[in-house]
């Protein structure tokens, strides 16, 4: 049970990471009141805690943290409906440099997250590992690429629902992330045949090769670095 101090705070860091707390509705209400007072907070890390009981007001409370530079909500069990509103909250965080949403069932709510990302020009690190994302989500994310002008690290691995067409869309737009240094796609399997011309060319240029898995030719994509991005851009004619 969280203690409610009821006092105004000026802390810049609040970390409950890996506490493995299960925070009930009362706890989340108290946490919300804390957040309302933490006007100078720069780093909020609630990862690896079960906060699925967060109220509808939780994203609105997050939106008050306009000085945040790092937000970690990985493995928190938040519902899709909450993540939709988190997308709106991101619009109030222009200084955000790191966003971690890994190991959550974000699913189709990634469309709302993508909308919130469009104004985050300071963001350098985006972690969307194992978010149950599908190809429509990838397309929505690419719509935010022009605004992510400082993104260097992009983590997508474990989103096995992304189809070859989703990978095509991603590759066709990677050149818009002009400062990208690392794209982590480990565990993202796509069927080698049929693949688009672009994906095939990238396999050739980057020396990726398919392997036999359950009777099908599949490719497990690993890390893509900045030099790879340039080669992909060249292959796509961008």
Coordinates of N, CA and C in Angstrom, one line a residue:
X1 N 0.8 -1.2 0.0 CA 0.0 0.0 0.0 C 0.9 1.2 0.0
X2 N 0.6 2.1 -0.9 CA 1.4 3.4 -1.0 C 0.9 4.3 0.1
X3 N 1.9 5.1 0.7 CA 1.5 6.1 1.7 C 1.2 7.4 1.0
X4 N 0.2 8.1 1.4 CA -0.2 9.4 0.8 C 0.3 10.5 1.7
X5 N 1.3 11.2 1.2 CA 1.9 12.2 2.0 C 1.1 13.5 1.9
X6 N 0.4 13.7 0.8 CA -0.4 14.9 0.5 C 0.4 16.2 0.5
X7 N 1.7 16.1 0.2 CA 2.5 17.3 0.2 C 3.0 17.5 -1.2
X8 N 3.3 18.8 -1.5 CA 3.9 19.1 -2.8 C 5.3 18.7 -2.8
X9 N 5.8 18.1 -3.9 CA 7.1 17.5 -4.0 C 7.8 18.2 -5.2
X10 N 9.2 18.2 -5.1 CA 10.0 18.8 -6.2 C 10.9 17.8 -6.8
X11 N 10.7 16.5 -6.5 CA 11.6 15.5 -7.0 C 11.7 15.4 -8.5
X12 N 12.9 15.1 -9.0 CA 13.1 15.0 -10.5 C 13.0 13.5 -10.9
X13 N 13.1 12.6 -10.0 CA 13.1 11.1 -10.4 C 12.2 10.4 -9.5
X14 N 11.3 9.6 -10.0 CA 10.5 8.7 -9.3 C 10.6 7.3 -9.9
X15 N 11.2 6.4 -9.2 CA 11.4 5.0 -9.7 C 10.8 4.0 -8.8
X16 N 9.8 3.2 -9.4 CA 9.3 2.0 -8.7 C 9.7 0.8 -9.5
X17 N 10.7 0.9 -10.3 CA 11.1 -0.2 -11.2 C 11.4 -1.5 -10.5
X18 N 10.9 -2.6 -11.1 CA 11.2 -3.9 -10.6 C 10.9 -4.1 -9.2
X19 N 9.8 -3.4 -8.7 CA 9.4 -3.6 -7.4 C 8.4 -4.7 -7.3
X20 N 7.8 -5.1 -8.5 CA 6.8 -6.1 -8.7 C 5.7 -5.9 -7.7
X21 N 5.3 -4.6 -7.6 CA 4.1 -4.3 -6.8 C 2.9 -4.6 -7.7
X22 N 1.8 -4.9 -7.0 CA 0.5 -4.9 -7.6 C -0.3 -3.8 -7.0
X23 N -0.5 -2.7 -7.7 CA -1.1 -1.5 -7.2 C -2.6 -1.5 -7.5
X24 N -3.4 -1.6 -6.5 CA -4.8 -1.5 -6.6 C -5.3 -0.2 -6.9
X25 N -6.7 0.0 -7.0 CA -7.3 1.3 -7.4 C -6.9 2.4 -6.4
X26 N -6.9 2.0 -5.1 CA -6.6 3.0 -4.1 C -5.1 3.5 -4.2
X27 N -4.2 2.5 -4.4 CA -2.8 2.8 -4.6 C -2.6 3.7 -5.8
X28 N -3.4 3.4 -6.9 CA -3.2 4.2 -8.1 C -3.7 5.6 -7.9
X29 N -4.8 5.8 -7.1 CA -5.3 7.1 -6.8 C -4.3 7.9 -6.1
X30 N -3.6 7.2 -5.1 CA -2.5 7.9 -4.4 C -1.4 8.3 -5.3
X31 N -1.0 7.4 -6.1 CA 0.1 7.6 -7.1 C -0.3 8.8 -8.0
X32 N -1.5 8.9 -8.4 CA -2.0 10.0 -9.2 C -1.8 11.3 -8.5
X33 N -2.1 11.3 -7.2 CA -2.0 12.6 -6.5 C -0.5 12.9 -6.3
X34 N 0.3 11.9 -6.2 CA 1.8 12.2 -6.2 C 2.2 12.9 -7.5
X35 N 1.8 12.3 -8.6 CA 2.2 12.8 -9.9 C 1.7 14.2 -10.1
X36 N 0.5 14.5 -9.5 CA 0.0 15.9 -9.7 C 0.9 16.9 -9.0
X37 N 1.7 16.5 -8.0 CA 2.5 17.4 -7.3 C 4.0 17.4 -7.8
X38 N 4.3 16.4 -8.6 CA 5.7 16.3 -9.0 C 5.9 17.1 -10.3
X39 N 5.8 18.4 -10.2 CA 5.8 19.2 -11.4 C 7.2 19.3 -12.1
X40 N 8.2 19.0 -11.3 CA 9.6 19.0 -11.9 C 10.1 17.7 -12.3
X41 N 9.3 16.7 -12.2 CA 9.7 15.3 -12.5 C 10.2 15.2 -13.9
X42 N 11.4 14.5 -14.0 CA 12.1 14.3 -15.3 C 12.1 12.8 -15.7
X43 N 12.1 11.9 -14.7 CA 12.3 10.5 -15.0 C 11.2 9.8 -14.2
X44 N 10.3 9.1 -14.9 CA 9.2 8.3 -14.2 C 9.3 6.9 -14.7
X45 N 9.6 6.0 -13.8 CA 9.9 4.6 -14.1 C 8.9 3.7 -13.3
X46 N 7.9 3.2 -13.9 CA 6.9 2.3 -13.2 C 7.0 0.9 -13.8
X47 N 8.1 0.6 -14.5 CA 8.2 -0.7 -15.2 C 8.2 -1.9 -14.2
X48 N 7.6 -3.0 -14.7 CA 7.6 -4.3 -14.0 C 6.7 -4.2 -12.7
X49 N 5.7 -3.4 -12.7 CA 4.7 -3.3 -11.7 C 3.3 -3.4 -12.3
X50 N 2.5 -4.1 -11.7 CA 1.1 -4.3 -12.2 C 0.3 -3.1 -11.8
X51 N 0.0 -2.3 -12.8 CA -0.8 -1.1 -12.5 C -2.0 -1.1 -13.4
X52 N -2.5 -2.3 -13.7 CA -3.7 -2.3 -14.6 C -4.9 -1.7 -14.1
X53 N -4.9 -1.5 -12.7 CA -6.1 -0.8 -12.1 C -6.0 0.7 -12.2
X54 N -5.1 1.2 -13.0 CA -5.1 2.7 -13.2 C -6.4 3.2 -13.6
X55 N -6.8 4.3 -13.1 CA -8.1 4.9 -13.4 C -8.0 5.6 -14.7
X56 N -9.1 6.1 -15.2 CA -9.1 6.8 -16.5 C -8.4 8.1 -16.4
X57 N -8.2 8.6 -15.1 CA -7.5 9.9 -14.9 C -6.0 9.7 -15.0
X58 N -5.5 8.5 -15.0 CA -4.0 8.3 -14.9 C -3.3 9.0 -16.1
X59 N -3.8 8.8 -17.3 CA -3.1 9.5 -18.5 C -3.2 11.0 -18.3
X60 N -4.3 11.5 -17.8 CA -4.4 13.0 -17.6 C -3.4 13.4 -16.6
X61 N -3.1 12.6 -15.6 CA -2.1 13.0 -14.6 C -0.7 12.9 -15.2
X62 N -0.5 12.0 -16.1 CA 0.8 11.9 -16.8 C 1.0 13.2 -17.6
X63 N -0.1 13.7 -18.2 CA 0.0 14.9 -19.1 C 0.5 16.1 -18.3
X64 N 0.4 16.1 -17.0 CA 0.8 17.3 -16.2 C 2.3 17.3 -16.0
X65 N 3.0 16.2 -16.4 CA 4.4 16.1 -16.2 C 5.1 16.6 -17.4
X66 N 5.0 17.8 -17.6 CA 5.5 18.4 -18.9 C 7.0 18.5 -19.0
X67 N 7.7 18.2 -17.9 CA 9.2 18.3 -17.9 C 9.8 16.9 -18.0
X68 N 9.0 15.9 -18.2 CA 9.5 14.5 -18.3 C 10.5 14.4 -19.5
X69 N 11.6 13.7 -19.2 CA 12.6 13.4 -20.3 C 12.6 11.9 -20.5
X70 N 12.1 11.1 -19.5 CA 12.2 9.6 -19.6 C 10.9 9.1 -19.0
X71 N 10.2 8.3 -19.7 CA 9.0 7.6 -19.2 C 9.0 6.1 -19.5
X72 N 9.0 5.3 -18.5 CA 9.1 3.9 -18.6 C 7.8 3.2 -18.0
X73 N 7.0 2.7 -18.9 CA 5.7 2.0 -18.5 C 5.8 0.5 -19.0
X74 N 7.0 0.0 -19.2 CA 7.1 -1.4 -19.7 C 6.6 -2.4 -18.6
X75 N 6.0 -3.4 -19.1 CA 5.5 -4.5 -18.3 C 4.6 -4.0 -17.1
X76 N 3.7 -3.2 -17.4 CA 2.8 -2.6 -16.4 C 1.4 -3.2 -16.5
X77 N 1.1 -3.9 -17.5 CA -0.3 -4.5 -17.6 C -1.4 -3.5 -17.9
X78 N -1.0 -2.2 -18.3 CA -2.0 -1.2 -18.6 C -2.9 -1.7 -19.8
X79 N -4.2 -1.3 -19.7 CA -5.1 -1.8 -20.7 C -5.0 -0.9 -22.0
X80 N -5.5 -1.5 -23.1 CA -5.5 -0.8 -24.4 C -6.2 0.6 -24.2
X81 N -7.3 0.6 -23.5 CA -8.0 1.9 -23.4 C -7.2 3.0 -22.7
X82 N -6.3 2.5 -21.8 CA -5.4 3.5 -21.1 C -4.3 3.9 -22.0
X83 N -3.8 3.0 -22.8 CA -2.7 3.4 -23.8 C -3.2 4.4 -24.8
X84 N -4.5 4.2 -25.2 CA -5.0 5.2 -26.1 C -4.9 6.6 -25.6
X85 N -5.2 6.8 -24.3 CA -5.1 8.1 -23.6 C -3.7 8.5 -23.4
X86 N -2.8 7.5 -23.1 CA -1.4 7.8 -23.0 C -0.9 8.5 -24.3
X87 N -1.4 8.1 -25.4 CA -1.0 8.8 -26.7 C -1.3 10.3 -26.6
X88 N -2.4 10.6 -26.1 CA -2.8 12.1 -25.9 C -1.9 12.7 -24.9
X89 N -1.5 12.0 -23.9 CA -0.7 12.6 -22.8 C 0.7 12.9 -23.4
X90 N 1.2 12.1 -24.3 CA 2.5 12.4 -24.9 C 2.7 13.7 -25.6
X91 N 1.6 14.3 -26.0 CA 1.6 15.6 -26.7 C 2.0 16.7 -25.7
X92 N 1.9 16.4 -24.4 CA 2.2 17.4 -23.4 C 3.6 17.3 -22.9
X93 N 4.4 16.4 -23.5 CA 5.8 16.1 -23.1 C 6.8 16.4 -24.1
X94 N 7.0 17.7 -24.5 CA 7.9 18.0 -25.6 C 9.4 17.7 -25.4
X95 N 9.7 17.5 -24.1 CA 11.1 17.3 -23.8 C 11.5 15.8 -23.6
X96 N 10.5 14.9 -23.9 CA 10.8 13.5 -23.7 C 11.9 13.0 -24.6
X97 N 12.8 12.3 -24.0 CA 13.9 11.7 -24.8 C 13.9 10.2 -24.9
X98 N 13.3 9.6 -23.9 CA 13.1 8.1 -23.9 C 11.7 7.7 -23.5
X99 N 11.2 6.8 -24.3 CA 9.8 6.2 -24.1 C 9.9 4.7 -24.2
X100 N 9.5 4.1 -23.1 CA 9.6 2.6 -23.0 C 8.2 2.1 -22.7
X101 N 7.6 1.3 -23.6 CA 6.3 0.7 -23.5 C 6.3 -0.8 -23.7
X102 N 7.5 -1.4 -23.6 CA 7.7 -2.8 -23.9 C 6.8 -3.7 -23.0
X103 N 6.6 -4.9 -23.6 CA 5.9 -6.0 -22.9 C 4.6 -5.6 -22.3
X104 N 3.8 -5.0 -23.2 CA 2.4 -4.6 -22.9 C 1.5 -5.0 -24.1
X105 N 0.3 -5.2 -23.8 CA -0.7 -5.5 -24.9 C -1.2 -4.2 -25.4
X106 N -0.3 -3.5 -26.1 CA -0.7 -2.2 -26.7 C -1.7 -2.4 -27.9
X107 N -1.3 -3.4 -28.7 CA -2.2 -3.7 -29.9 C -2.5 -2.5 -30.7
X108 N -3.8 -2.4 -31.0 CA -4.3 -1.3 -31.9 C -4.2 0.1 -31.3
X109 N -3.9 0.1 -30.0 CA -3.7 1.5 -29.4 C -2.4 2.1 -29.8
X110 N -1.6 1.4 -30.6 CA -0.4 2.0 -31.1 C -0.7 3.1 -32.0
X111 N -1.9 3.1 -32.6 CA -2.3 4.2 -33.5 C -2.3 5.5 -32.7
X112 N -2.8 5.5 -31.5 CA -2.9 6.7 -30.7 C -1.6 7.1 -30.2
X113 N -0.7 6.0 -29.8 CA 0.6 6.3 -29.4 C 1.4 7.0 -30.5
X114 N 1.2 6.5 -31.7 CA 1.9 7.1 -32.9 C 1.5 8.6 -33.1
X115 N 0.2 8.9 -32.9 CA -0.2 10.3 -33.0 C 0.5 11.2 -32.0
X116 N 0.7 10.6 -30.8 CA 1.3 11.4 -29.7 C 2.8 11.6 -30.0
X117 N 3.4 10.7 -30.8 CA 4.8 10.8 -31.0 C 5.2 11.9 -32.0
X118 N 4.3 12.4 -32.8 CA 4.5 13.3 -33.9 C 5.3 14.5 -33.4
X119 N 5.0 15.0 -32.2 CA 5.6 16.2 -31.8 C 6.9 16.1 -30.9
X120 N 7.3 14.8 -30.8 CA 8.4 14.5 -29.9 C 9.8 14.6 -30.6
X121 N 10.2 15.8 -31.0 CA 11.4 15.9 -31.8 C 12.7 15.6 -31.0
X122 N 12.6 15.6 -29.6 CA 13.7 15.4 -28.8 C 13.9 13.9 -28.5
X123 N 13.0 13.0 -28.9 CA 13.0 11.6 -28.6 C 14.2 10.9 -29.3
X124 N 15.0 10.2 -28.5 CA 16.1 9.5 -29.0 C 15.9 8.0 -28.9
X125 N 15.1 7.5 -28.0 CA 15.0 6.1 -27.7 C 13.5 5.7 -27.6
X126 N 13.1 4.8 -28.4 CA 11.7 4.3 -28.5 C 11.7 2.8 -28.4
X127 N 11.1 2.3 -27.3 CA 11.1 0.9 -27.0 C 9.7 0.3 -27.1
X128 N 9.4 -0.4 -28.2 CA 8.1 -1.0 -28.4 C 8.2 -2.5 -28.5
X129 N 9.1 -3.1 -27.8 CA 9.2 -4.6 -27.9 C 8.0 -5.3 -27.3
X130 N 7.6 -6.3 -28.0 CA 6.6 -7.2 -27.5 C 5.3 -6.5 -27.1
X131 N 4.8 -5.7 -28.0 CA 3.6 -4.8 -27.8 C 2.4 -5.3 -28.5
X132 N 2.5 -6.6 -29.1 CA 1.4 -7.1 -29.8 C 0.9 -6.2 -31.0
X133 N 1.9 -5.6 -31.6 CA 1.7 -4.7 -32.7 C 1.5 -5.5 -34.0
X134 N 0.6 -5.0 -34.8 CA 0.4 -5.6 -36.2 C 0.8 -4.6 -37.2
X135 N 0.6 -5.0 -38.5 CA 1.1 -4.2 -39.6 C 0.5 -2.8 -39.7
X136 N -0.8 -2.7 -39.3 CA -1.4 -1.4 -39.3 C -0.7 -0.4 -38.3
X137 N -0.2 -1.0 -37.2 CA 0.5 -0.2 -36.2 C 1.8 0.3 -36.8
X138 N 2.5 -0.5 -37.6 CA 3.7 0.0 -38.2 C 3.4 1.1 -39.2
X139 N 2.4 1.0 -39.9 CA 2.0 2.1 -40.9 C 1.7 3.4 -40.1
X140 N 1.0 3.3 -38.9 CA 0.7 4.4 -38.1 C 2.0 5.0 -37.6
X141 N 3.0 4.2 -37.2 CA 4.2 4.7 -36.6 C 5.0 5.5 -37.7
X142 N 5.0 5.0 -38.9 CA 5.8 5.7 -40.0 C 5.2 7.1 -40.2
X143 N 3.9 7.3 -39.9 CA 3.4 8.6 -40.0 C 3.9 9.6 -39.1
X144 N 4.6 9.1 -38.0 CA 5.3 10.0 -37.1 C 6.7 10.2 -37.3
X145 N 7.3 9.5 -38.3 CA 8.8 9.5 -38.5 C 9.3 10.9 -38.8
X146 N 8.6 11.7 -39.5 CA 9.2 13.1 -39.8 C 9.4 13.9 -38.6
X147 N 8.5 13.7 -37.6 CA 8.7 14.4 -36.3 C 9.7 13.9 -35.4
X148 N 10.1 12.6 -35.6 CA 11.1 12.0 -34.7 C 12.5 12.2 -35.3
X149 N 12.9 13.5 -35.4 CA 14.1 13.9 -36.1 C 15.4 13.5 -35.3
X150 N 15.3 13.2 -34.1 CA 16.5 12.8 -33.3 C 16.5 11.4 -32.8
X151 N 15.6 10.5 -33.3 CA 15.5 9.2 -32.9 C 16.8 8.4 -33.3
X152 N 17.5 7.8 -32.4 CA 18.7 7.0 -32.7 C 18.4 5.5 -32.4
X153 N 17.6 5.1 -31.5 CA 17.4 3.7 -31.1 C 15.9 3.4 -31.1
X154 N 15.5 2.4 -31.9 CA 14.2 2.0 -32.2 C 14.0 0.5 -32.0
X155 N 13.2 0.0 -31.0 CA 13.2 -1.4 -30.6 C 11.8 -1.9 -30.9
X156 N 11.7 -2.9 -31.8 CA 10.5 -3.5 -32.2 C 10.4 -5.0 -32.1
X157 N 11.5 -5.6 -31.5 CA 11.5 -7.1 -31.6 C 10.4 -7.7 -30.7
X158 N 10.1 -8.9 -31.2 CA 9.0 -9.6 -30.5 C 7.6 -9.3 -30.9
X159 N 7.5 -8.4 -31.9 CA 6.1 -8.2 -32.5 C 5.9 -9.1 -33.7
X160 N 5.6 -10.3 -33.4 CA 5.6 -11.4 -34.4 C 4.3 -11.3 -35.3
X161 N 3.4 -10.4 -34.9 CA 2.2 -10.3 -35.7 C 2.4 -9.4 -36.9
X162 N 3.5 -8.7 -37.0 CA 3.8 -7.8 -38.1 C 4.1 -8.7 -39.4
X163 N 3.4 -8.5 -40.4 CA 3.5 -9.3 -41.6 C 4.5 -8.7 -42.6
X164 N 4.8 -9.5 -43.7 CA 5.8 -8.9 -44.7 C 5.4 -7.6 -45.2
X165 N 4.1 -7.3 -45.4 CA 3.7 -6.0 -45.9 C 4.0 -4.9 -44.9
X166 N 3.9 -5.2 -43.6 CA 4.3 -4.3 -42.6 C 5.8 -4.0 -42.6
X167 N 6.6 -5.0 -42.8 CA 8.0 -4.8 -42.9 C 8.3 -4.0 -44.1
X168 N 7.6 -4.2 -45.2 CA 7.8 -3.4 -46.4 C 7.6 -1.9 -46.1
X169 N 6.5 -1.6 -45.5 CA 6.2 -0.2 -45.1 C 7.3 0.4 -44.2
X170 N 7.8 -0.4 -43.3 CA 8.8 0.1 -42.4 C 10.1 0.4 -43.2
X171 N 10.5 -0.5 -44.1 CA 11.7 -0.3 -44.8 C 11.6 0.9 -45.8
X172 N 10.4 1.1 -46.3 CA 10.2 2.2 -47.3 C 10.3 3.5 -46.6
X173 N 10.2 3.6 -45.3 CA 10.2 4.8 -44.6 C 11.3 5.0 -43.6
X174 N 12.2 4.1 -43.5 CA 13.3 4.2 -42.6 C 14.2 5.4 -42.9
X175 N 14.4 5.7 -44.1 CA 15.3 6.9 -44.5 C 14.8 8.2 -43.8
X176 N 13.5 8.2 -43.4 CA 13.0 9.5 -42.8 C 13.5 9.6 -41.4
X177 N 14.0 8.5 -40.8 CA 14.6 8.6 -39.5 C 16.1 8.9 -39.7
X178 N 16.5 10.1 -39.9 CA 17.8 10.5 -40.4 C 18.9 10.2 -39.4
X179 N 18.6 10.1 -38.1 CA 19.7 9.9 -37.1 C 19.6 8.5 -36.5
X180 N 18.8 7.6 -37.1 CA 18.7 6.2 -36.6 C 20.0 5.5 -36.6
X181 N 20.4 4.9 -35.5 CA 21.6 4.2 -35.4 C 21.4 2.7 -35.2
X182 N 20.3 2.3 -34.5 CA 20.0 0.9 -34.3 C 18.5 0.7 -34.3
X183 N 18.1 -0.3 -35.1 CA 16.8 -0.8 -35.2 C 16.8 -2.3 -34.8
X184 N 16.2 -2.6 -33.6 CA 16.2 -3.9 -33.1 C 15.0 -4.7 -33.5
X185 N 15.1 -5.7 -34.3 CA 14.0 -6.5 -34.8 C 14.1 -7.9 -34.5
X186 N 14.9 -8.3 -33.6 CA 15.1 -9.7 -33.2 C 13.8 -10.4 -32.9
X187 N 13.7 -11.6 -33.5 CA 12.5 -12.4 -33.2 C 11.3 -12.0 -34.1
X188 N 11.5 -11.0 -35.0 CA 10.4 -10.7 -35.9 C 10.6 -11.6 -37.2
X189 N 9.7 -12.5 -37.3 CA 9.9 -13.5 -38.4 C 8.9 -13.1 -39.6
X190 N 9.5 -13.2 -40.8 CA 8.6 -12.9 -41.9 C 8.9 -14.0 -43.0
X191 N 7.9 -14.4 -43.7 CA 8.1 -15.4 -44.8 C 8.9 -14.8 -45.9
X192 N 9.9 -15.5 -46.3 CA 10.8 -15.0 -47.3 C 10.1 -14.9 -48.7
X193 N 9.3 -15.8 -49.0 CA 8.5 -15.8 -50.2 C 7.0 -15.9 -49.9
X194 N 6.2 -15.0 -50.4 CA 6.6 -13.9 -51.3 C 7.0 -12.7 -50.4
X195 N 8.1 -12.0 -50.9 CA 8.4 -10.7 -50.3 C 8.5 -9.7 -51.4
X196 N 8.4 -8.4 -51.0 CA 8.5 -7.4 -52.0 C 9.9 -7.3 -52.6
X197 N 10.0 -6.6 -53.7 CA 11.3 -6.4 -54.3 C 12.3 -5.7 -53.3
X198 N 11.7 -4.7 -52.6 CA 12.6 -3.9 -51.6 C 13.1 -4.8 -50.6
X199 N 12.3 -5.7 -49.9 CA 12.8 -6.6 -48.9 C 13.8 -7.5 -49.4
X200 N 13.6 -8.1 -50.6 CA 14.5 -9.0 -51.2 C 15.9 -8.3 -51.5
X201 N 15.8 -7.1 -52.0 CA 17.0 -6.4 -52.3 C 17.8 -6.1 -51.0
X202 N 17.0 -5.7 -50.0 CA 17.7 -5.5 -48.7 C 18.4 -6.7 -48.1
X203 N 17.7 -7.9 -48.3 CA 18.3 -9.1 -47.9 C 19.6 -9.3 -48.6
X204 N 19.7 -9.0 -49.9 CA 20.9 -9.2 -50.7 C 21.9 -8.2 -50.3
X205 N 21.5 -6.9 -50.1 CA 22.5 -5.9 -49.8 C 23.1 -6.1 -48.4
X206 N 22.2 -6.5 -47.4 CA 22.6 -6.6 -46.1 C 23.1 -8.0 -45.7
X207 N 23.1 -8.9 -46.7 CA 23.6 -10.2 -46.6 C 22.8 -11.0 -45.5
X208 N 21.5 -10.7 -45.4 CA 20.6 -11.5 -44.6 C 20.2 -12.7 -45.4
X209 N 20.0 -13.8 -44.8 CA 19.6 -15.0 -45.5 C 18.5 -15.8 -44.8
X210 N 17.6 -16.4 -45.5 CA 16.5 -17.2 -44.9 C 17.0 -18.5 -44.3
X211 N 16.3 -19.1 -43.4 CA 16.6 -20.4 -42.9 C 15.4 -21.2 -42.8
X212 N 15.5 -22.5 -42.8 CA 14.4 -23.4 -42.8 C 13.8 -23.4 -41.4
X213 N 12.5 -23.2 -41.3 CA 11.8 -23.2 -40.0 C 10.4 -23.7 -40.1
X214 N 10.1 -24.9 -39.5 CA 8.8 -25.5 -39.7 C 8.3 -25.6 -41.1
X215 N 9.3 -26.0 -42.0 CA 9.0 -26.3 -43.3 C 8.9 -25.1 -44.2
X216 N 9.1 -23.8 -43.7 CA 9.0 -22.6 -44.5 C 10.3 -21.9 -44.5
X217 N 10.5 -21.1 -45.5 CA 11.7 -20.2 -45.6 C 11.3 -19.0 -44.8
X218 N 12.0 -18.7 -43.7 CA 11.7 -17.5 -42.9 C 13.0 -16.8 -42.6
X219 N 12.8 -15.6 -42.3 CA 14.0 -14.8 -41.9 C 13.7 -14.1 -40.5
X220 N 14.7 -14.3 -39.6 CA 14.6 -13.6 -38.4 C 15.5 -12.3 -38.5
X221 N 14.8 -11.2 -38.4 CA 15.6 -9.9 -38.6 C 16.2 -9.6 -37.2
X222 N 17.4 -9.2 -37.3 CA 18.1 -8.8 -36.0 C 18.3 -7.3 -36.1
X223 N 19.5 -6.8 -35.7 CA 19.7 -5.3 -35.6 C 20.0 -4.7 -37.0
X224 N 19.5 -3.6 -37.2 CA 19.8 -2.8 -38.3 C 20.5 -1.5 -37.8
X225 N 21.7 -1.2 -38.4 CA 22.4 -0.1 -37.9 C 22.3 1.1 -38.9
X226 N 23.0 2.2 -38.6 CA 22.9 3.4 -39.5 C 23.4 3.1 -40.9
X227 N 24.4 2.3 -41.1 CA 24.9 2.0 -42.4 C 23.8 1.2 -43.2
X228 N 23.2 0.3 -42.5 CA 22.1 -0.5 -43.1 C 21.0 0.4 -43.6
X229 N 20.6 1.4 -42.8 CA 19.5 2.3 -43.1 C 19.9 3.0 -44.4
X230 N 21.1 3.4 -44.6 CA 21.5 4.1 -45.9 C 21.4 3.1 -47.0
X231 N 21.7 1.9 -46.8 CA 21.6 0.9 -47.9 C 20.2 0.6 -48.3
X232 N 19.3 0.6 -47.2 CA 17.9 0.3 -47.5 C 17.3 1.5 -48.3
X233 N 17.7 2.7 -47.9 CA 17.2 3.9 -48.5 C 17.6 3.9 -50.0
X234 N 18.9 3.5 -50.2 CA 19.4 3.4 -51.6 C 18.6 2.3 -52.4
X235 N 18.3 1.2 -51.8 CA 17.6 0.1 -52.5 C 16.2 0.5 -52.8
X236 N 15.6 1.4 -52.0 CA 14.2 1.8 -52.2 C 14.1 3.0 -53.1
X237 N 15.3 3.5 -53.5 CA 15.3 4.7 -54.4 C 15.0 6.0 -53.8
X238 N 15.2 6.0 -52.4 CA 14.9 7.2 -51.7 C 16.1 8.2 -51.6

